[in-house]
Short mmCIF file of C-alpha atoms in Angstrom, two decimals:
data_model
loop_
_atom_site.label_atom_id
_atom_site.label_comp_id
_atom_site.label_asym_id
_atom_site.label_seq_id
_atom_site.Cartn_x
_atom_site.Cartn_y
_atom_site.Cartn_z
CA MET D 1 76.98 11.01 -1.07
CA PRO D 2 76.94 7.19 -0.71
CA HIS D 3 74.33 5.85 1.69
CA LEU D 4 75.88 5.61 5.16
CA GLU D 5 74.35 4.27 8.35
CA LEU D 6 75.98 4.83 11.72
CA GLY D 7 75.44 2.81 14.88
CA THR D 8 73.29 4.44 17.56
CA LEU D 9 76.16 5.32 19.90
CA THR D 10 78.47 6.34 17.05
CA LEU D 11 75.74 8.55 15.63
CA LEU D 12 75.02 10.19 18.98
CA LEU D 13 78.70 10.90 19.61
CA ALA D 14 79.06 12.30 16.10
CA GLN D 15 76.04 14.55 16.65
CA ILE D 16 77.43 15.86 19.95
CA ALA D 17 80.84 16.47 18.38
CA ALA D 18 79.33 18.30 15.40
CA VAL D 19 77.11 20.45 17.61
CA MET D 20 79.98 21.41 19.94
CA PHE D 21 82.33 22.17 17.04
CA VAL D 22 79.89 24.39 15.14
CA SER D 23 78.78 26.13 18.37
CA ARG D 24 82.37 26.97 19.30
CA MET D 25 83.23 28.18 15.81
CA VAL D 26 80.19 30.44 15.61
CA GLY D 27 80.90 31.46 19.21
CA VAL D 28 84.28 32.89 18.22
CA VAL D 29 82.57 35.18 15.71
CA ALA D 30 79.83 36.10 18.19
CA ARG D 31 82.35 37.11 20.85
CA TRP D 32 84.30 39.10 18.27
CA VAL D 33 81.23 41.21 17.47
CA GLY D 34 80.25 41.53 21.13
CA GLN D 35 77.33 39.09 21.22
CA PRO D 36 76.57 36.63 24.04
CA LEU D 37 77.28 32.95 23.51
CA VAL D 38 73.57 32.13 23.35
CA ILE D 39 73.37 33.90 19.97
CA ALA D 40 76.14 31.69 18.60
CA GLU D 41 74.43 28.54 19.84
CA VAL D 42 71.06 29.49 18.37
CA ILE D 43 72.69 30.25 15.02
CA ALA D 44 74.72 27.02 15.21
CA GLY D 45 71.49 25.07 15.69
CA ILE D 46 69.94 26.75 12.66
CA VAL D 47 73.13 26.09 10.63
CA LEU D 48 72.92 22.36 11.39
CA GLY D 49 69.19 22.21 10.67
CA PRO D 50 67.10 22.19 7.50
CA SER D 51 67.45 25.96 7.12
CA LEU D 52 71.10 25.68 6.02
CA LEU D 53 72.73 22.22 6.14
CA GLY D 54 69.53 20.55 4.95
CA TRP D 55 69.27 23.10 2.14
CA VAL D 56 72.92 23.12 1.02
CA TRP D 57 73.80 19.46 1.66
CA PRO D 58 70.64 17.44 2.45
CA GLU D 59 72.45 14.09 2.24
CA ALA D 60 74.82 15.12 5.05
CA MET D 61 71.93 16.16 7.25
CA THR D 62 70.14 12.88 6.57
CA VAL D 63 73.24 10.92 7.65
CA LEU D 64 74.06 13.07 10.69
CA PHE D 65 70.53 13.77 11.93
CA PRO D 66 68.21 10.99 10.70
CA GLU D 67 64.64 11.41 11.89
CA ASN D 68 64.67 8.30 14.07
CA SER D 69 67.70 9.57 16.04
CA LEU D 70 66.13 12.84 17.15
CA ILE D 71 64.28 11.29 20.11
CA VAL D 72 67.64 10.55 21.80
CA LEU D 73 68.89 14.06 21.05
CA ARG D 74 65.65 15.48 22.43
CA MET D 75 65.90 13.50 25.67
CA LEU D 76 69.50 14.62 26.24
CA SER D 77 68.53 18.22 25.53
CA GLN D 78 65.66 17.96 28.02
CA ILE D 79 67.99 16.63 30.73
CA GLY D 80 70.27 19.56 29.96
CA LEU D 81 67.37 21.97 30.33
CA VAL D 82 66.39 20.43 33.67
CA LEU D 83 69.95 20.95 34.92
CA PHE D 84 70.08 24.46 33.50
CA MET D 85 66.77 25.53 35.03
CA PHE D 86 67.97 24.11 38.35
CA LEU D 87 71.05 26.33 38.05
CA VAL D 88 68.89 29.35 37.17
CA GLY D 89 66.81 28.73 40.29
CA LEU D 90 69.94 28.17 42.36
CA LYS D 91 71.41 31.46 41.16
CA LEU D 92 68.19 33.30 41.93
CA ASP D 93 68.89 34.65 45.41
CA LEU D 94 65.52 35.31 47.04
CA LYS D 95 67.10 38.26 48.89
CA LEU D 96 66.89 40.11 45.60
CA PHE D 97 63.16 40.43 46.18
CA GLU D 98 63.77 42.32 49.42
CA VAL D 99 65.73 45.11 47.70
CA ARG D 100 64.08 47.95 45.77
CA THR D 101 60.98 45.78 45.52
CA GLY D 102 58.49 48.58 44.88
CA GLU D 103 59.87 50.06 41.68
CA SER D 104 61.36 46.77 40.46
CA VAL D 105 58.11 44.82 40.82
CA PHE D 106 56.20 47.67 39.14
CA ILE D 107 58.61 47.73 36.18
CA SER D 108 58.72 43.94 35.93
CA HIS D 109 54.94 43.54 35.96
CA ALA D 110 54.58 46.28 33.35
CA SER D 111 57.17 44.46 31.22
CA ILE D 112 54.99 41.34 31.38
CA ILE D 113 51.48 42.81 31.20
CA VAL D 114 52.06 45.12 28.20
CA PRO D 115 53.70 42.56 25.84
CA PHE D 116 51.30 39.86 27.06
CA ALA D 117 48.35 42.07 26.14
CA LEU D 118 49.85 42.89 22.73
CA GLY D 119 50.56 39.20 22.09
CA ALA D 120 46.99 38.32 23.08
CA VAL D 121 45.62 40.94 20.68
CA ALA D 122 47.90 39.65 17.91
CA SER D 123 46.62 36.12 18.51
CA TRP D 124 43.18 37.14 17.19
CA TRP D 125 44.84 38.01 13.90
CA LEU D 126 47.21 35.00 13.79
CA TYR D 127 45.00 32.19 15.08
CA ALA D 128 43.30 31.12 11.87
CA ALA D 129 46.52 30.98 9.84
CA TYR D 130 49.18 29.86 12.31
CA ALA D 131 47.65 27.84 15.17
CA SER D 132 48.04 24.08 14.93
CA PRO D 133 44.92 22.36 13.57
CA GLY D 134 42.34 21.61 16.24
CA VAL D 135 43.91 23.81 18.93
CA PRO D 136 41.33 25.90 20.83
CA PHE D 137 41.78 29.65 20.76
CA LEU D 138 42.40 30.09 24.51
CA PRO D 139 45.68 28.11 24.72
CA PHE D 140 46.93 29.86 21.58
CA LEU D 141 46.06 33.29 23.02
CA LEU D 142 47.78 32.54 26.33
CA PHE D 143 50.83 31.11 24.61
CA MET D 144 51.24 34.10 22.28
CA GLY D 145 51.00 36.37 25.31
CA ILE D 146 53.67 34.52 27.28
CA SER D 147 55.98 34.21 24.25
CA MET D 148 56.06 38.02 24.04
CA SER D 149 56.67 38.44 27.79
CA VAL D 150 59.82 36.43 28.48
CA THR D 151 63.12 37.96 29.63
CA ALA D 152 66.32 35.88 29.66
CA PHE D 153 67.63 36.32 33.21
CA PRO D 154 71.02 34.55 32.63
CA VAL D 155 71.74 36.43 29.39
CA LEU D 156 70.80 39.74 31.00
CA ALA D 157 73.13 39.08 33.95
CA ARG D 158 75.98 38.29 31.56
CA ILE D 159 75.39 41.47 29.50
CA LEU D 160 75.31 43.59 32.67
CA GLU D 161 78.63 42.09 33.71
CA GLU D 162 80.22 42.71 30.29
CA GLN D 163 78.99 46.32 30.28
CA HIS D 164 80.25 46.87 33.85
CA LEU D 165 76.73 47.65 35.03
CA LEU D 166 76.21 44.70 37.35
CA GLU D 167 77.11 46.69 40.48
CA SER D 168 75.50 49.96 39.39
CA ARG D 169 72.09 51.05 40.66
CA ILE D 170 70.56 50.62 37.21
CA GLY D 171 72.07 47.14 37.03
CA ALA D 172 70.56 46.34 40.42
CA ILE D 173 67.12 47.46 39.26
CA ALA D 174 67.44 45.50 36.01
CA ILE D 175 68.56 42.27 37.68
CA VAL D 176 65.74 42.40 40.23
CA CYS D 177 63.23 43.15 37.44
CA ALA D 178 64.51 40.17 35.47
CA ALA D 179 64.33 37.93 38.54
CA VAL D 180 60.72 38.94 39.26
CA ASP D 181 59.95 38.60 35.54
CA ASP D 182 61.43 35.09 35.45
CA VAL D 183 59.40 33.84 38.40
CA THR D 184 56.18 35.44 37.13
CA ALA D 185 56.71 34.19 33.58
CA TRP D 186 57.33 30.61 34.71
CA CYS D 187 54.21 30.65 36.87
CA LEU D 188 52.22 31.95 33.88
CA LEU D 189 53.80 29.31 31.66
CA ALA D 190 52.74 26.61 34.12
CA LEU D 191 49.16 27.90 33.79
CA VAL D 192 49.42 27.96 29.99
CA VAL D 193 50.71 24.36 29.93
CA ALA D 194 47.88 23.28 32.25
CA VAL D 195 45.27 24.92 30.02
CA ALA D 196 46.85 23.52 26.84
CA ASN D 197 46.93 20.00 28.28
CA ASN D 198 43.36 20.20 29.55
CA GLN D 199 41.93 22.38 26.76
CA SER D 200 39.99 24.70 29.12
CA ILE D 201 40.29 26.81 32.26
CA ALA D 202 37.70 24.65 34.06
CA SER D 203 39.49 21.36 33.44
CA ALA D 204 42.83 23.00 34.32
CA SER D 205 41.61 23.89 37.82
CA TRP D 206 42.70 20.54 39.28
CA THR D 207 46.15 20.96 37.77
CA THR D 208 46.33 24.46 39.26
CA VAL D 209 45.36 23.15 42.71
CA LEU D 210 48.04 20.44 42.52
CA ALA D 211 50.60 23.03 41.41
CA LEU D 212 49.73 25.25 44.39
CA ILE D 213 50.04 22.26 46.74
CA PHE D 214 53.45 21.51 45.21
CA ILE D 215 54.60 25.10 45.79
CA LEU D 216 53.34 25.13 49.39
CA VAL D 217 55.04 21.81 50.18
CA MET D 218 58.31 23.06 48.68
CA VAL D 219 58.21 26.36 50.59
CA PHE D 220 56.95 25.20 53.98
CA LEU D 221 58.24 21.62 54.19
CA VAL D 222 61.10 20.91 51.79
CA ARG D 223 62.93 24.22 52.19
CA PRO D 224 63.06 24.14 56.04
CA LEU D 225 64.04 20.45 55.90
CA LEU D 226 66.89 21.27 53.51
CA ARG D 227 68.12 23.97 55.89
CA ILE D 228 68.27 21.39 58.70
CA LEU D 229 70.03 18.80 56.54
CA TRP D 230 72.42 21.37 55.10
CA THR D 231 74.59 21.52 58.25
CA ARG D 232 74.88 17.72 58.34
CA PHE D 233 76.06 17.39 54.75
CA VAL D 234 78.57 20.24 54.54
CA GLY D 235 82.24 19.30 54.87
CA GLN D 236 85.47 21.28 54.73
CA GLU D 237 85.73 20.75 50.97
CA GLY D 238 82.09 21.55 50.28
CA LEU D 239 79.19 19.17 49.93
CA MET D 240 79.67 15.51 50.76
CA PRO D 241 78.95 13.02 47.94
CA SER D 242 75.84 11.86 49.79
CA ALA D 243 74.56 15.45 49.79
CA VAL D 244 75.14 15.80 46.05
CA ALA D 245 73.31 12.50 45.49
CA LEU D 246 70.40 13.73 47.63
CA ILE D 247 70.22 17.01 45.71
CA PHE D 248 70.06 15.19 42.37
CA LEU D 249 67.48 12.76 43.73
CA LEU D 250 65.26 15.63 44.89
CA LEU D 251 65.88 17.58 41.68
CA PHE D 252 64.73 14.77 39.41
CA ALA D 253 61.87 13.87 41.75
CA SER D 254 60.69 17.50 41.75
CA SER D 255 60.95 17.67 37.96
CA ALA D 256 59.12 14.37 37.49
CA LEU D 257 56.38 15.46 39.89
CA THR D 258 55.65 18.73 38.07
CA GLU D 259 55.69 16.87 34.75
CA LEU D 260 53.17 14.42 36.22
CA ILE D 261 51.05 17.29 37.55
CA GLY D 262 50.99 18.79 34.05
CA ILE D 263 53.03 21.99 34.41
CA HIS D 264 56.29 20.71 32.83
CA ALA D 265 59.44 19.28 34.40
CA LEU D 266 61.36 22.54 33.98
CA PHE D 267 59.13 24.31 36.51
CA GLY D 268 60.00 21.68 39.14
CA ALA D 269 63.72 22.02 38.41
CA PHE D 270 63.59 25.82 38.58
CA PHE D 271 61.55 25.87 41.79
CA PHE D 272 63.72 23.28 43.54
CA GLY D 273 66.82 25.30 42.69
CA ALA D 274 65.18 28.43 44.08
CA MET D 275 64.32 26.62 47.33
CA LEU D 276 67.86 25.41 48.07
CA PRO D 277 69.67 27.38 50.80
CA LYS D 278 71.74 30.14 49.21
CA GLU D 279 74.84 29.97 51.40
CA ALA D 280 77.34 31.33 48.87
CA ARG D 281 80.12 28.74 49.32
CA ILE D 282 77.80 25.76 48.90
CA ALA D 283 75.81 27.24 46.03
CA LYS D 284 79.04 28.16 44.29
CA PHE D 285 80.28 24.59 44.80
CA LEU D 286 77.23 23.24 42.98
CA VAL D 287 77.39 25.80 40.18
CA GLU D 288 81.09 25.21 39.51
CA ARG D 289 80.54 21.47 39.13
CA LEU D 290 77.37 21.57 37.08
CA GLU D 291 77.55 24.71 34.97
CA THR D 292 80.41 23.82 32.63
CA VAL D 293 79.10 20.41 31.58
CA THR D 294 75.55 21.78 31.31
CA VAL D 295 76.45 24.84 29.26
CA VAL D 296 79.21 23.34 27.11
CA ILE D 297 77.61 19.97 26.30
CA PHE D 298 73.90 19.82 27.08
CA LEU D 299 72.63 23.28 26.15
CA PRO D 300 74.15 23.25 22.65
CA LEU D 301 72.21 20.01 22.11
CA PHE D 302 69.02 21.86 22.98
CA PHE D 303 69.88 24.64 20.53
CA ALA D 304 70.71 22.05 17.87
CA TYR D 305 67.38 20.33 18.47
CA SER D 306 65.62 23.70 18.26
CA GLY D 307 67.53 24.46 15.06
CA LEU D 308 66.45 21.15 13.55
CA ARG D 309 62.84 22.23 14.18
CA THR D 310 63.39 25.72 12.77
CA GLN D 311 62.63 25.73 9.07
CA ILE D 312 63.24 29.22 7.72
CA GLY D 313 62.09 27.90 4.34
CA LEU D 314 58.55 27.77 5.76
CA VAL D 315 58.61 31.57 5.87
CA ASN D 316 58.81 31.87 2.09
CA GLN D 317 56.17 34.44 1.22
CA VAL D 318 56.35 38.21 1.42
CA ASP D 319 53.34 38.32 3.72
CA GLU D 320 54.95 35.76 6.06
CA TRP D 321 58.10 37.87 6.33
CA LEU D 322 55.83 40.84 6.98
CA VAL D 323 54.16 38.91 9.81
CA THR D 324 57.61 38.06 11.20
CA GLY D 325 58.57 41.73 11.14
CA ILE D 326 55.32 42.70 12.85
CA LEU D 327 55.92 40.09 15.57
CA ILE D 328 59.40 41.52 16.17
CA LEU D 329 57.89 45.01 16.36
CA ILE D 330 55.12 43.91 18.75
CA ALA D 331 57.59 42.08 20.98
CA THR D 332 59.96 45.06 21.09
CA LEU D 333 57.27 47.70 21.61
CA GLY D 334 55.65 45.64 24.34
CA LYS D 335 58.77 44.69 26.25
CA PHE D 336 60.92 47.76 25.67
CA GLY D 337 58.01 50.20 25.76
CA GLY D 338 56.31 48.69 28.80
CA SER D 339 59.56 48.52 30.77
CA ALA D 340 60.86 51.95 29.76
CA VAL D 341 57.61 53.80 30.44
CA ALA D 342 57.20 52.05 33.79
CA ALA D 343 60.80 52.88 34.71
CA ARG D 344 60.22 56.51 33.74
CA LEU D 345 57.12 56.60 35.97
CA THR D 346 59.29 55.52 38.92
CA GLY D 347 61.41 58.65 38.46
CA LEU D 348 64.27 57.47 36.24
CA ARG D 349 65.53 59.68 33.42
CA TRP D 350 64.54 58.65 29.89
CA SER D 351 68.11 57.51 29.12
CA GLU D 352 68.11 55.34 32.24
CA ALA D 353 64.60 54.05 31.57
CA SER D 354 65.64 53.19 28.00
CA VAL D 355 68.51 51.08 29.32
CA ILE D 356 66.04 49.17 31.50
CA GLY D 357 63.76 48.68 28.49
CA ILE D 358 66.60 47.42 26.29
CA LEU D 359 67.78 44.97 28.92
CA MET D 360 64.30 43.60 29.58
CA ASN D 361 63.86 43.02 25.82
CA THR D 362 66.56 40.32 26.00
CA ARG D 363 64.99 36.91 25.37
CA GLY D 364 67.60 34.34 24.41
CA LEU D 365 67.37 30.82 25.81
CA MET D 366 64.22 31.32 27.89
CA GLU D 367 62.22 32.22 24.79
CA LEU D 368 63.43 29.09 22.99
CA VAL D 369 62.41 26.96 25.96
CA VAL D 370 58.91 28.47 25.85
CA LEU D 371 58.66 28.05 22.07
CA ASN D 372 59.71 24.40 22.19
CA ILE D 373 57.12 23.72 24.88
CA GLY D 374 54.47 25.34 22.67
CA LEU D 375 55.49 23.26 19.67
CA ASP D 376 55.62 20.05 21.74
CA LEU D 377 52.12 20.74 23.06
CA GLY D 378 50.88 21.33 19.51
CA VAL D 379 49.69 24.86 20.36
CA ILE D 380 51.71 26.54 17.60
CA SER D 381 52.57 25.42 14.09
CA PRO D 382 56.15 24.97 12.79
CA THR D 383 55.75 28.16 10.74
CA ILE D 384 54.99 30.49 13.63
CA PHE D 385 57.58 28.61 15.72
CA THR D 386 60.16 29.67 13.13
CA MET D 387 58.86 33.25 13.12
CA LEU D 388 59.11 33.47 16.91
CA VAL D 389 62.62 31.95 16.91
CA LEU D 390 63.65 34.71 14.51
CA MET D 391 61.99 37.25 16.83
CA ALA D 392 63.96 35.90 19.80
CA LEU D 393 67.18 35.99 17.79
CA VAL D 394 66.70 39.58 16.57
CA THR D 395 65.67 41.01 19.96
CA THR D 396 68.61 39.34 21.72
CA ILE D 397 71.14 40.38 19.05
CA ALA D 398 69.88 43.97 19.30
CA THR D 399 70.46 44.23 23.06
CA THR D 400 74.21 44.89 23.21
CA PRO D 401 74.46 47.37 20.27
CA ALA D 402 71.33 49.21 21.44
CA LEU D 403 72.76 49.46 24.95
CA LEU D 404 76.07 50.79 23.63
CA CYS D 405 74.21 53.27 21.42
CA ILE D 406 72.16 54.66 24.32
CA ARG D 407 75.19 54.99 26.57
CA SER D 408 77.38 56.62 23.91
CA PHE D 409 74.57 58.96 22.82
CA ASP D 410 74.16 60.22 26.37
CA ARG D 411 77.73 60.06 27.64
CA SER D 412 77.28 62.98 30.00
CA THR D 413 74.39 61.25 31.72
CA ALA D 414 76.18 57.92 31.82
CA ALA D 415 79.19 59.60 33.37
CA SER D 416 77.33 61.67 35.94
CA SER D 417 74.14 59.83 36.77
CA PRO D 418 74.36 57.84 40.01
CA MET D 419 72.30 55.18 38.26
CA PHE D 420 75.33 54.23 36.10
CA LEU D 421 77.98 54.51 38.82
CA VAL D 422 79.37 51.46 40.56
CA GLN D 423 77.91 51.22 44.05
CA PRO D 424 79.51 49.79 47.17
CA GLN D 425 79.08 46.01 47.39
CA THR D 426 75.35 45.54 47.88
CA SER D 427 73.24 42.50 48.60
CA ILE D 428 72.34 42.43 44.92
CA SER D 429 75.87 42.66 43.54
CA SER D 430 77.19 40.11 46.02
CA ALA D 431 74.27 37.81 45.25
CA VAL D 432 74.73 38.01 41.50
CA SER D 433 78.43 38.67 40.84
CA TRP D 434 79.66 35.11 41.49
CA ARG D 435 76.74 33.79 39.50
CA SER D 436 77.62 35.52 36.22
CA SER D 437 80.36 33.24 34.99
CA GLY D 438 81.73 33.24 31.48
CA ASN D 439 79.76 30.09 30.72
CA ASN D 440 76.37 31.69 31.07
CA PRO D 441 74.43 31.48 27.82
#
């Protein structure tokens, strides 16, 4: 291919167009085989990266994604993630935590503790070979634990909707578990980022104190203030433009503040979204105006950026593929096993508990966010980043077929168990149903 240089704006527009086109094309296939859109977007990112395009046609990748252009792509993808995490927080109705809290919190904590412990144990084995040079063991251990513990709340909600389980009792338990899991995982991730930035628990204490102050201010000052302002800014058609401007101002200020504190901008975006009043009409107004542009344009850029960092060619030895397989096994045993056993201990049948375990093993976008943070911090090497991306891909792809297999294998239970029957409109189903749009990744 002749040498070709594109102007900065032309190049960026070409990158966005290429990412959207490939994502939509792969998305058609993903939908056809019953997979969520997030799978298509992850694969599309890998297709456009060094694992495929760079291998088959390196000149094209050099022209389309030159190294010096990736900083712009990264910044756009980070803005997209800030908007997306705000939407995740906005969709997270805090009333969910008032329903079936006992068993759901027990299952959720088991689904975090067990895989976290297994990931921590695995880190002893992986540290010497796969940690980035100079990284202390503690941040690597904590990061491996959290990378095994993540559940993708938006993907899980979408799968529940597609399987007509969103308004069933088992769907209610799963969605509350995922909500608790999300909040707990992000708090743990904030701690991991603080430790990684400061290199020790002792030096991270100040960051932890500032993070707690941030949370207290948001809960006891910002949230009540927003409730007061809410009535002033709501018109007949929804939020006034000045209200939307104020929300964006506070969103970016919250994100910038948590980035400055040292616990990552995404935590501030997520927490601010969770603190906004959840009056359904207003929240729906915000989601309808933000979700499409975020999910259709910005998130595919994040997946493309992740794909450009995923080099499957780095996993080129038999022992490295064996390590990848073991990581997939550890992640599945920890998440599925911890969730299913905990669900069984709460009194669910094994078939019902297995459904909970399968759903909680869904990772998707949230895992990629965590992995990119780990790579940006220099905690993990590109090789183990690739291995963990493959783990996230496999565990998410397996969710829908495994769920169908369990339900078809035990049709009598699925047909008769009250856990699988649609319930009257509950606070959970009403809180989640409008939130699970077709755009959710």
